[in-house]
XYZ file of C-alpha atoms in Angstrom:
698
model
C -27.100 44.764 -205.030
C -30.171 45.859 -203.117
C -33.045 43.681 -201.864
C -36.723 43.859 -200.762
C -37.467 41.589 -197.897
C -39.790 38.644 -197.982
C -40.163 37.889 -194.254
C -41.588 34.513 -193.662
C -41.989 33.236 -189.873
C -43.165 29.772 -188.884
C -44.503 29.937 -185.339
C -44.794 27.228 -182.624
C -47.661 24.779 -183.568
C -49.827 21.968 -182.341
C -49.343 18.577 -183.764
C -48.214 18.969 -187.194
C -50.148 22.395 -187.838
C -47.929 25.474 -187.661
C -48.896 29.261 -188.209
C -47.055 30.779 -190.984
C -46.759 34.726 -191.194
C -45.576 36.603 -194.185
C -44.522 40.299 -194.119
C -43.571 41.209 -197.891
C -43.710 43.952 -200.468
C -47.031 42.639 -201.707
C -48.530 42.666 -198.229
C -49.089 40.343 -195.231
C -50.506 36.808 -195.277
C -51.432 34.478 -192.408
C -51.879 30.814 -193.040
C -51.636 27.536 -191.347
C -49.091 24.945 -192.795
C -49.720 21.212 -191.994
C -46.560 19.376 -191.893
C -46.949 16.007 -193.836
C -44.275 13.957 -192.083
C -44.326 12.267 -188.594
C -41.128 11.913 -186.694
C -40.039 8.390 -188.186
C -40.949 9.478 -191.771
C -39.038 12.845 -191.337
C -35.952 11.123 -189.960
C -36.121 8.529 -193.037
C -36.304 11.472 -195.380
C -33.395 13.250 -193.994
C -31.287 10.144 -193.838
C -31.923 9.737 -197.564
C -31.109 13.300 -198.011
C -27.745 12.995 -196.288
C -26.778 9.755 -198.378
C -27.646 11.743 -201.395
C -25.534 14.608 -200.451
C -22.519 12.496 -199.676
C -22.968 10.563 -202.883
C -23.252 13.569 -205.228
C -20.372 14.672 -207.487
C -18.480 12.979 -210.204
C -18.777 13.085 -214.066
C -22.286 11.943 -214.749
C -25.037 13.563 -216.808
C -28.671 14.290 -216.548
C -30.797 14.180 -213.182
C -28.894 11.845 -211.059
C -30.682 9.674 -208.443
C -28.680 11.783 -205.738
C -30.055 14.965 -207.150
C -33.478 13.545 -207.927
C -33.729 12.740 -204.061
C -32.681 16.229 -203.102
C -34.796 17.975 -205.786
C -37.930 16.041 -204.762
C -37.451 16.996 -201.116
C -36.817 20.467 -202.010
C -39.882 20.704 -204.138
C -41.949 19.319 -201.413
C -40.651 21.865 -198.874
C -41.296 24.641 -201.440
C -44.732 23.522 -202.028
C -45.357 23.092 -198.270
C -44.169 26.682 -197.292
C -44.720 28.700 -200.447
C -48.278 27.866 -201.075
C -51.849 29.495 -201.186
C -51.770 33.147 -200.043
C -48.028 32.995 -199.411
C -47.385 31.986 -203.056
C -49.337 34.782 -204.296
C -47.604 37.135 -201.989
C -44.228 35.608 -203.198
C -45.044 35.950 -206.690
C -46.147 39.589 -206.599
C -43.149 40.408 -204.381
C -40.690 39.023 -206.946
C -42.435 41.243 -209.737
C -42.251 44.317 -207.626
C -38.442 43.657 -206.914
C -37.903 43.285 -210.592
C -39.538 46.495 -211.300
C -37.264 48.105 -208.959
C -34.127 46.569 -210.052
C -33.717 44.559 -206.757
C -33.681 41.166 -205.503
C -36.055 39.552 -203.078
C -34.358 38.255 -199.852
C -36.062 35.433 -198.289
C -35.549 35.718 -194.463
C -36.694 32.661 -192.727
C -37.546 32.946 -188.878
C -38.280 29.508 -187.842
C -39.335 29.008 -184.198
C -40.054 25.243 -184.110
C -36.629 23.428 -183.788
C -37.831 20.406 -185.577
C -38.499 22.636 -188.693
C -35.368 24.814 -188.112
C -33.327 21.783 -188.584
C -34.527 21.139 -192.093
C -32.422 22.010 -195.072
C -34.380 24.912 -196.428
C -31.432 25.986 -198.781
C -32.793 23.235 -201.043
C -36.082 25.024 -201.693
C -37.057 24.083 -205.334
C -39.474 25.991 -207.207
C -40.802 23.383 -209.987
C -42.363 26.292 -211.770
C -38.996 27.663 -212.876
C -37.019 24.474 -212.446
C -34.574 25.957 -210.303
C -33.283 25.962 -206.608
C -34.113 29.323 -205.089
C -30.797 29.992 -203.207
C -28.864 29.634 -206.463
C -30.096 32.910 -207.842
C -28.448 36.102 -206.757
C -31.906 37.535 -206.777
C -33.357 35.273 -204.243
C -30.930 34.491 -201.384
C -32.143 32.573 -198.456
C -31.212 33.613 -194.930
C -31.825 32.024 -191.481
C -32.715 35.247 -189.999
C -32.806 35.647 -186.183
C -34.771 38.617 -185.203
C -33.292 39.602 -181.855
C -33.610 42.710 -179.732
C -30.121 44.252 -180.178
C -30.121 46.319 -183.479
C -26.879 45.749 -185.646
C -25.468 48.494 -187.709
C -22.920 48.126 -190.406
C -19.388 48.548 -189.082
C -17.500 51.326 -190.913
C -14.202 49.733 -192.318
C -11.382 51.076 -194.353
C -10.054 48.287 -196.202
C -8.317 45.843 -195.900
C -10.974 43.784 -194.038
C -8.763 41.962 -191.379
C -9.437 38.203 -191.264
C -8.057 35.935 -188.288
C -7.502 32.525 -189.410
C -7.280 29.438 -187.170
C -6.629 25.989 -188.016
C -6.957 23.455 -185.143
C -5.859 19.753 -185.473
C -5.604 17.969 -182.049
C -3.480 14.949 -182.107
C -6.070 12.591 -180.880
C -8.492 13.340 -183.546
C -8.380 12.764 -187.244
C -5.323 14.778 -188.383
C -5.733 17.807 -190.696
C -2.595 18.864 -192.602
C -2.375 22.408 -190.984
C -0.093 23.830 -193.621
C -2.158 22.494 -196.665
C -5.451 23.861 -194.869
C -3.810 27.430 -194.624
C -2.536 27.171 -198.190
C -5.996 26.584 -199.275
C -7.543 29.584 -197.620
C -4.289 31.673 -198.745
C -4.983 30.715 -202.417
C -8.677 31.773 -201.881
C -7.974 35.298 -200.868
C -4.642 35.861 -202.568
C -6.022 38.084 -205.327
C -7.766 40.125 -202.696
C -4.686 40.563 -200.568
C -2.761 41.738 -203.647
C -5.365 44.512 -204.210
C -5.158 45.388 -200.379
C -8.978 44.478 -200.006
C -8.261 41.907 -197.121
C -5.527 41.005 -194.767
C -5.344 37.450 -193.532
C -3.303 36.630 -190.166
C -3.011 33.162 -188.871
C -3.362 32.270 -185.256
C -0.135 30.697 -184.131
C -1.707 28.462 -181.455
C -4.662 26.190 -181.117
C -5.889 26.833 -177.708
C -8.666 29.101 -176.239
C -5.953 31.060 -174.413
C -4.085 32.098 -177.757
C -7.450 32.741 -179.491
C -8.410 35.120 -176.619
C -5.145 36.784 -176.397
C -4.976 37.489 -180.130
C -8.509 38.646 -180.194
C -7.953 41.176 -177.259
C -4.570 42.222 -179.017
C -6.178 43.838 -182.256
C -9.149 44.583 -184.222
C -10.480 41.674 -186.441
C -13.672 41.926 -188.663
C -13.730 38.186 -189.846
C -12.964 34.911 -187.913
C -12.180 31.903 -190.242
C -12.109 28.699 -188.457
C -10.858 25.485 -190.001
C -11.307 22.307 -187.745
C -13.410 19.770 -186.075
C -17.012 20.395 -185.056
C -19.812 18.067 -184.060
C -23.156 17.945 -182.349
C -23.314 16.584 -178.991
C -26.814 14.786 -179.130
C -26.576 14.085 -175.231
C -26.499 17.611 -174.414
C -28.374 18.769 -177.606
C -25.653 21.438 -178.401
C -23.059 21.986 -181.072
C -19.356 21.677 -180.296
C -16.138 22.953 -181.573
C -12.761 21.277 -180.859
C -9.866 23.509 -179.811
C -6.635 22.085 -178.446
C -5.307 21.909 -174.753
C -1.784 22.528 -173.618
C -0.890 19.016 -174.455
C -2.208 19.165 -177.994
C -5.248 17.073 -177.328
C -8.793 17.782 -178.171
C -10.853 20.171 -175.779
C -14.502 20.348 -176.767
C -16.030 23.720 -176.503
C -19.956 23.750 -176.339
C -21.629 26.333 -178.564
C -22.314 28.440 -175.668
C -18.518 28.430 -174.564
C -17.243 29.275 -177.928
C -19.760 31.980 -178.124
C -18.231 33.470 -174.869
C -14.846 33.242 -176.535
C -16.056 35.576 -179.513
C -19.026 37.437 -178.832
C -17.477 40.483 -176.929
C -15.279 41.407 -179.684
C -17.021 44.320 -181.071
C -15.403 44.721 -184.284
C -15.978 41.032 -185.195
C -18.992 40.956 -187.911
C -18.465 37.558 -189.559
C -17.453 34.039 -188.604
C -16.910 31.278 -191.176
C -16.851 28.032 -189.573
C -15.328 25.273 -192.031
C -15.998 22.482 -189.368
C -18.532 19.763 -189.752
C -21.995 20.157 -188.477
C -21.580 23.739 -187.277
C -25.085 24.528 -188.450
C -26.685 21.255 -187.129
C -29.065 21.968 -184.163
C -31.548 19.842 -182.041
C -35.090 19.209 -182.308
C -35.764 21.043 -178.937
C -33.870 24.289 -179.184
C -33.524 26.447 -182.225
C -30.478 28.098 -180.646
C -28.568 24.765 -180.015
C -26.346 24.659 -183.109
C -22.926 26.423 -182.938
C -23.728 28.988 -185.767
C -27.267 30.022 -184.283
C -25.615 30.395 -180.753
C -22.994 32.833 -182.044
C -25.477 34.860 -183.777
C -27.604 34.952 -180.531
C -24.502 36.058 -178.741
C -24.104 39.095 -180.909
C -22.191 37.973 -184.123
C -24.146 39.762 -187.024
C -23.670 36.826 -189.441
C -22.298 33.422 -189.281
C -21.741 30.779 -192.124
C -21.549 27.270 -191.001
C -21.945 23.754 -192.676
C -25.181 21.616 -192.133
C -23.283 18.607 -193.328
C -19.604 17.480 -193.988
C -18.065 19.511 -196.837
C -15.138 18.466 -199.208
C -11.847 20.660 -199.275
C -12.554 21.446 -202.875
C -16.112 22.795 -202.211
C -14.773 24.764 -199.212
C -12.095 26.363 -200.938
C -14.450 27.392 -203.734
C -16.911 28.902 -201.540
C -14.306 30.843 -199.662
C -12.761 32.341 -202.582
C -15.865 33.567 -204.149
C -17.578 34.528 -200.842
C -14.678 36.774 -199.822
C -14.335 38.251 -203.249
C -17.951 39.369 -203.393
C -17.929 40.523 -199.694
C -14.962 42.639 -200.174
C -16.216 44.278 -203.319
C -19.391 45.526 -201.183
C -22.204 42.986 -201.786
C -24.332 42.052 -198.690
C -23.289 39.017 -196.945
C -26.213 36.924 -198.064
C -25.628 38.029 -202.060
C -21.959 36.885 -201.332
C -23.102 33.550 -200.178
C -25.398 33.117 -203.078
C -22.573 33.921 -205.372
C -20.210 31.381 -203.579
C -22.913 28.759 -203.878
C -22.672 29.092 -207.645
C -18.985 28.788 -207.659
C -19.162 25.156 -206.117
C -21.902 24.422 -208.533
C -19.891 25.565 -211.567
C -16.489 24.107 -210.548
C -17.604 20.687 -209.134
C -19.316 18.351 -211.526
C -22.738 17.270 -210.368
C -22.298 18.165 -206.795
C -24.888 19.089 -204.433
C -22.731 20.685 -201.722
C -23.675 24.266 -202.835
C -26.323 23.708 -200.216
C -24.199 22.824 -197.322
C -23.185 26.315 -196.285
C -25.875 27.901 -194.121
C -26.150 31.654 -193.431
C -27.430 32.715 -190.104
C -27.977 36.457 -189.893
C -29.390 39.254 -187.716
C -28.206 42.186 -189.765
C -31.635 43.234 -191.316
C -30.293 44.219 -194.741
C -27.276 41.890 -195.038
C -24.910 44.702 -194.779
C -22.406 43.802 -192.099
C -19.737 46.355 -193.411
C -19.884 49.962 -194.402
C -17.149 49.941 -197.066
C -16.099 52.758 -199.526
C -16.559 52.199 -203.190
C -14.297 49.395 -204.046
C -13.160 48.107 -207.558
C -14.145 44.693 -208.491
C -11.709 41.973 -207.787
C -9.037 41.657 -210.514
C -10.239 37.942 -211.030
C -13.803 39.087 -212.105
C -14.149 39.747 -215.943
C -15.682 43.070 -216.807
C -19.290 42.187 -217.516
C -19.260 44.025 -220.987
C -16.268 42.253 -222.294
C -16.703 38.839 -223.667
C -14.549 36.098 -222.000
C -11.894 35.014 -224.394
C -12.180 31.329 -225.285
C -9.101 29.332 -226.260
C -8.961 28.569 -229.813
C -6.982 25.819 -231.576
C -4.573 28.629 -232.998
C -3.898 29.777 -229.795
C -3.043 26.499 -228.122
C 0.612 26.258 -228.765
C 0.837 22.976 -226.933
C -1.113 21.217 -229.612
C -0.499 21.069 -233.405
C -3.212 20.491 -235.987
C -3.672 16.625 -236.186
C -2.985 16.531 -240.057
C 0.437 18.162 -239.184
C 1.101 15.946 -236.419
C 0.368 12.702 -238.383
C 2.286 13.967 -241.446
C 5.350 14.696 -239.279
C 5.125 11.433 -237.604
C 4.821 9.539 -240.909
C 7.807 11.254 -242.429
C 9.885 10.525 -239.548
C 8.911 6.846 -239.371
C 9.787 6.423 -243.008
C 13.144 8.083 -242.625
C 14.182 5.938 -239.725
C 13.178 2.715 -241.900
C 15.194 3.704 -244.804
C 18.236 4.483 -242.705
C 17.795 1.030 -240.919
C 17.368 -0.746 -244.372
C 20.398 0.905 -245.823
C 22.336 -0.120 -242.823
C 21.235 -3.852 -243.121
C 21.905 -3.975 -246.897
C 19.769 -5.553 -249.290
C 19.391 -8.504 -246.915
C 17.573 -6.277 -244.484
C 14.477 -6.236 -246.675
C 13.522 -9.574 -245.120
C 13.004 -7.614 -241.901
C 10.958 -5.006 -243.568
C 7.635 -5.974 -241.952
C 9.073 -6.114 -238.274
C 10.708 -2.791 -238.724
C 7.488 -1.255 -240.036
C 5.454 -2.802 -237.064
C 7.990 -1.473 -234.488
C 7.812 1.967 -236.074
C 3.983 1.947 -235.735
C 3.123 1.118 -239.442
C 0.594 -1.721 -240.366
C 2.408 -4.507 -242.307
C 2.459 -3.677 -245.985
C 1.599 0.085 -245.332
C 1.996 2.258 -248.498
C 4.907 4.998 -248.595
C 3.825 8.590 -247.311
C 2.146 10.830 -249.872
C 1.940 14.685 -250.006
C -1.770 14.254 -251.317
C -4.535 15.236 -249.099
C -5.385 12.245 -246.909
C -8.614 10.505 -247.352
C -11.317 10.912 -244.696
C -10.974 8.462 -241.730
C -13.036 5.276 -242.031
C -14.249 2.820 -239.616
C -12.196 0.206 -241.302
C -9.904 -1.199 -238.435
C -6.145 -1.214 -239.300
C -4.665 -4.518 -239.969
C -3.513 -6.697 -237.188
C 0.248 -6.622 -236.778
C 2.734 -8.658 -234.676
C 4.935 -6.102 -232.938
C 8.764 -7.000 -232.449
C 8.257 -5.811 -228.742
C 5.940 -7.587 -226.435
C 3.042 -5.902 -224.829
C 4.050 -4.735 -221.348
C 7.680 -4.637 -222.208
C 9.616 -2.072 -219.945
C 12.462 0.430 -220.656
C 14.226 2.759 -218.344
C 14.903 6.303 -219.104
C 16.332 8.786 -216.405
C 15.696 6.136 -213.626
C 11.984 5.958 -214.622
C 10.350 2.823 -215.827
C 8.233 2.905 -219.238
C 5.798 0.292 -220.304
C 5.415 -0.580 -224.013
C 1.715 -0.425 -225.480
C 1.625 -1.991 -228.846
C -0.120 -0.718 -231.726
C -3.639 -1.936 -232.382
C -7.428 -1.464 -232.091
C -9.631 -1.323 -228.862
C -13.008 -0.476 -228.078
C -13.141 3.077 -226.464
C -15.857 4.177 -224.419
C -18.478 2.136 -222.731
C -21.045 -0.463 -223.962
C -24.182 -1.772 -222.425
C -22.412 -4.329 -220.461
C -21.104 -1.579 -218.125
C -23.969 -0.785 -216.002
C -22.187 2.471 -214.479
C -21.526 3.964 -217.993
C -22.394 7.581 -218.388
C -23.596 9.671 -221.344
C -20.074 11.153 -222.272
C -18.631 7.819 -222.685
C -20.913 6.734 -225.423
C -21.239 5.520 -228.183
C -18.516 2.871 -227.610
C -16.545 2.810 -230.879
C -13.373 1.105 -232.421
C -10.151 3.068 -232.226
C -6.721 2.275 -233.431
C -3.829 3.626 -231.662
C -0.054 3.527 -232.681
C 2.439 2.077 -230.239
C 3.750 4.122 -227.315
C 5.449 4.028 -224.255
C 3.801 4.966 -220.993
C 5.207 5.672 -217.498
C 4.567 2.637 -215.175
C 3.605 5.017 -212.442
C 2.105 8.432 -211.757
C 4.802 11.132 -211.708
C 6.113 11.349 -208.134
C 7.167 14.229 -205.978
C 10.685 13.122 -206.569
C 10.457 12.917 -210.255
C 8.886 16.397 -210.481
C 11.510 17.931 -207.992
C 14.232 17.009 -210.598
C 12.337 19.270 -213.132
C 12.046 22.130 -210.551
C 15.818 21.788 -209.614
C 16.476 22.171 -213.480
C 14.339 25.282 -213.744
C 12.114 23.230 -216.267
C 9.069 23.165 -213.917
C 7.408 25.547 -211.275
C 6.716 24.407 -207.812
C 3.310 22.707 -207.212
C 0.909 24.271 -204.726
C 1.528 21.481 -202.345
C 3.609 22.013 -199.100
C 4.990 18.536 -198.864
C 5.951 18.078 -202.547
C 9.821 18.296 -201.478
C 9.262 16.406 -198.143
C 11.390 13.163 -198.435
C 8.659 11.284 -196.681
C 6.406 12.078 -199.704
C 9.082 11.482 -202.294
C 7.402 8.397 -203.657
C 3.753 9.769 -203.583
C 2.130 11.270 -206.830
C 2.828 14.982 -207.209
C -0.344 16.900 -206.732
C -1.652 20.227 -206.925
C -0.230 20.901 -210.302
C -2.138 22.685 -213.080
C -2.623 21.264 -216.593
C 0.090 23.749 -217.692
C 2.567 22.639 -215.139
C 1.768 18.929 -216.167
C 2.396 19.714 -219.658
C 5.519 21.590 -219.031
C 7.031 18.598 -217.145
C 6.219 16.319 -220.088
C 8.007 18.834 -222.480
C 10.960 18.817 -220.155
C 11.096 14.916 -220.383
C 10.761 15.356 -224.384
C 7.563 13.367 -223.937
C 3.809 14.318 -224.006
C 0.787 14.036 -221.798
C -1.205 10.946 -223.033
C -4.228 11.365 -225.190
C -7.447 10.127 -223.836
C -7.260 7.131 -226.340
C -3.583 6.469 -225.417
C -4.615 6.445 -221.634
C -7.731 4.442 -222.112
C -6.013 1.559 -224.243
C -3.218 1.382 -221.571
C -5.836 1.149 -218.806
C -8.085 -1.419 -220.443
C -5.188 -3.917 -221.198
C -5.260 -6.510 -223.981
C -8.589 -7.736 -222.858
C -10.340 -4.463 -223.166
C -11.619 -4.856 -219.515
C -13.567 -2.401 -217.561
C -10.983 -1.786 -214.940
C -7.126 -2.061 -215.124
C -7.090 -5.553 -213.647
C -10.556 -7.165 -215.194
C -14.179 -6.595 -215.134
C -14.405 -7.446 -211.347
C -15.417 -4.552 -209.083
C -12.707 -2.524 -207.351
C -11.826 -3.384 -203.767
C -9.732 -1.634 -201.013
C -7.064 -4.319 -201.691
C -6.960 -3.353 -205.499
C -6.798 0.463 -205.488
C -6.812 3.553 -203.266
C -10.369 4.950 -203.867
C -13.476 5.807 -201.919
C -11.767 7.970 -199.421
C -10.616 4.561 -197.561
C -7.171 6.071 -196.724
C -7.900 9.647 -196.817
C -5.133 10.770 -199.082
C -2.528 9.548 -201.776
C -0.337 6.541 -201.181
C 3.063 5.832 -202.637
C 2.843 4.799 -206.291
C 3.186 0.895 -206.709
C 1.366 0.363 -203.387
C -1.176 -1.843 -205.224
C -1.155 -4.706 -207.601
C -0.430 -3.661 -211.215
C -2.868 -3.910 -214.035
C -2.899 -6.360 -216.840
C -0.133 -4.268 -218.802
C 1.856 -3.749 -215.647
C 0.757 -0.168 -214.906
C 0.304 0.970 -211.444
C -2.660 3.238 -210.062
C -4.379 3.513 -213.507
C -7.501 3.471 -211.216
C -7.609 5.627 -208.066
C -4.810 7.385 -206.189
C -4.975 10.665 -208.315
C -7.007 11.852 -211.347
C -4.558 12.125 -214.298
C -4.304 15.072 -216.699
C -4.507 14.206 -220.413
C -3.648 16.062 -223.487
C -7.188 16.292 -224.739
C -9.693 19.314 -224.467
C -13.026 17.970 -223.060
C -16.228 17.774 -224.982
C -18.997 15.549 -223.892
C -20.233 14.890 -227.349
C -16.701 13.979 -228.756
C -17.322 10.355 -229.148
C -19.946 10.972 -231.893
C -17.598 12.429 -234.273
C -14.042 11.032 -233.056
C -11.498 9.976 -235.508
C -11.141 6.180 -235.698
C -7.269 6.264 -235.676
C -5.040 8.051 -233.045
C -7.861 10.583 -231.933
C -6.415 13.667 -230.243
C -9.612 15.226 -228.877
C -11.325 18.332 -230.069
C -9.239 20.923 -231.539
C -10.247 23.574 -229.120
C -12.033 24.029 -225.832
C -11.949 25.538 -222.490
C -11.669 22.388 -220.242
C -9.241 19.581 -220.116
C -10.009 15.918 -219.635
C -8.869 13.842 -216.734
C -8.880 10.047 -216.383
C -8.650 7.308 -213.612
C -10.438 8.607 -210.640
C -8.645 9.498 -207.338
C -8.556 8.476 -203.632
C -11.775 10.388 -203.059
C -13.760 8.886 -205.846
C -16.242 5.841 -205.794
C -16.592 2.890 -208.099
C -18.166 4.767 -210.952
C -15.154 7.084 -211.329
C -12.278 4.628 -211.352
C -13.489 2.486 -214.464
C -11.030 2.939 -217.467
C -13.825 4.593 -219.634
C -14.663 7.386 -216.835
C -14.045 10.971 -218.044
C -13.735 13.917 -215.900
C -12.964 17.410 -216.931
C -11.480 20.802 -215.366
C -10.367 24.181 -215.889
C -6.694 23.764 -216.849
C -5.516 26.208 -214.214
C -7.376 24.367 -211.148
C -5.188 22.397 -208.888
C -6.239 19.828 -206.178
C -4.791 17.343 -203.944
C -6.497 14.616 -205.921
C -4.986 15.361 -209.384
C -1.683 14.316 -210.900
C -0.354 13.031 -214.226
C 1.987 10.535 -216.064
C 3.893 10.850 -219.332
C 3.887 8.952 -222.650
C 6.489 8.832 -225.524
C 4.699 8.181 -228.752
C 7.956 7.139 -230.558
C 8.459 3.369 -230.016
C 12.209 4.028 -230.295
C 12.310 6.955 -227.832
């Protein structure tokens, strides 16, 4: 990827008037920009922006209030900066870049610290309806035009990455092993191809960092830990550890001294809070800007806190594209898209900020390299899963026919065993086996299309909420019957993919009382029925009673098969969650609280199953703790054509549905009707599952 440069500089101003200078393929322009916000108004806008960024994410559709806040501010910044002669130069430059088959790199050189602190990564062009930095053709760079020239470093792969995770014992603890595993997972494909080499620093102190830097040649430094901005000293800080393991904060200047004279080091990635945050008095006060000023050609840092999932998505795609020869700014643009595509409704793609002093974005001179193996060949269409390819799901007609034949076979055997007198128990037997009272015998004729006529009310022989133990695991009985699936108008948090609300009849089934724990899952691994989850603590006895996490849909389904059960359908899961009163939450329609469930990041991780009061059916953690995989493919329009009896989701798809919300999620995601979706192969420390048995007599 090659670029033409659109150099846009904002100089020191007087009052709210600032000179803007443009050097571009379409010529130069000199204008005066009048900034519309005073200090108080700007602080309020930035505060609203921070709240919007922290609140983004989830399974909602349409233009969310959070995105509207960010989009409005981004549009105002664009119209403020890209206006008049600047806009005409920008438009012509874009056209000239297209004609040459190149992109247009926006290099922002902003001298006033107040303006440099703004989130320019959210520039929004209302004419095209797009954020500029999300396009590979228009990456945004915080360019620092310093005196010393930076030439690309000739490197023969692999690119050598020095990783460092620091978790001082007196700060919020990080799971060092899990943090390392996340980065290792991000670069595994590249390591397998010999494109990168990741080495972890054994210690957490400045001495061990300095000793390791001096002992070898490193091209990239990847830091995971705690960062902040010291408003008293107006400088960014990074927390390392002292000899006793407690935090020792290094100012940006001191941290720069640690790294700057390592001449082979071309890139620093700071996965630490506020590494890009600077003061309103000094444009070089942030940790990232200070490192670039000290000679590092490129630094990627975070201007706000970033979630683990967003950080790992960013790192994986960023390193893939960097190793395949893209300029660093193009690699950042592609990594932003990875966050956008993988995390529903997030705005975190704007959190990473690239500071750069390499004029053309090329910090490495690499030989021609093959594309990473994980990237599909552009000319070959990506195979979409089909119903026929999905060996874990049978056609619904076949499943229904098999189930009906089985039910009638069992009933006949029971009646014969009881003799003629057994016919007085016919209705109870039929109800327990999932038939409605008086149901006709099965037929081989083509079944009639489903109707919206609800199944007749039955009185089951088993009480709702009855329990049964199998293999030391408690299961809860959910009786056959109808419930209202999806959300109605009374639920003010309802989202588009939860509508329309519609009646659904579900046969009786048994469902695990808790989510599958690490102890449960370990039995399957020990029996060679399951593969190990991507979770370093899954076999730690201290975590035995916590839900197993970091399992793919395939791993969850394999466990269910090993148990001779199934993952629940969306309909089964929601019926079990809503209870007999069809409530919004497992307990009632009352809003969630920290006493009722593990949510909203209030305990910063999973908790032991059964830590909270059970719902009305006696099930634990149907809301919060971890998202739970279901059997269904996801389609946001499915409720418009769903079967009204035992729906099993779309017959094909590319995403699987999850239910229940997790320890990370807010009130909107822990409702029984809330739907989430994911690539079946994606893992997370906020995802688990539970198992059902559709046969009442399992």
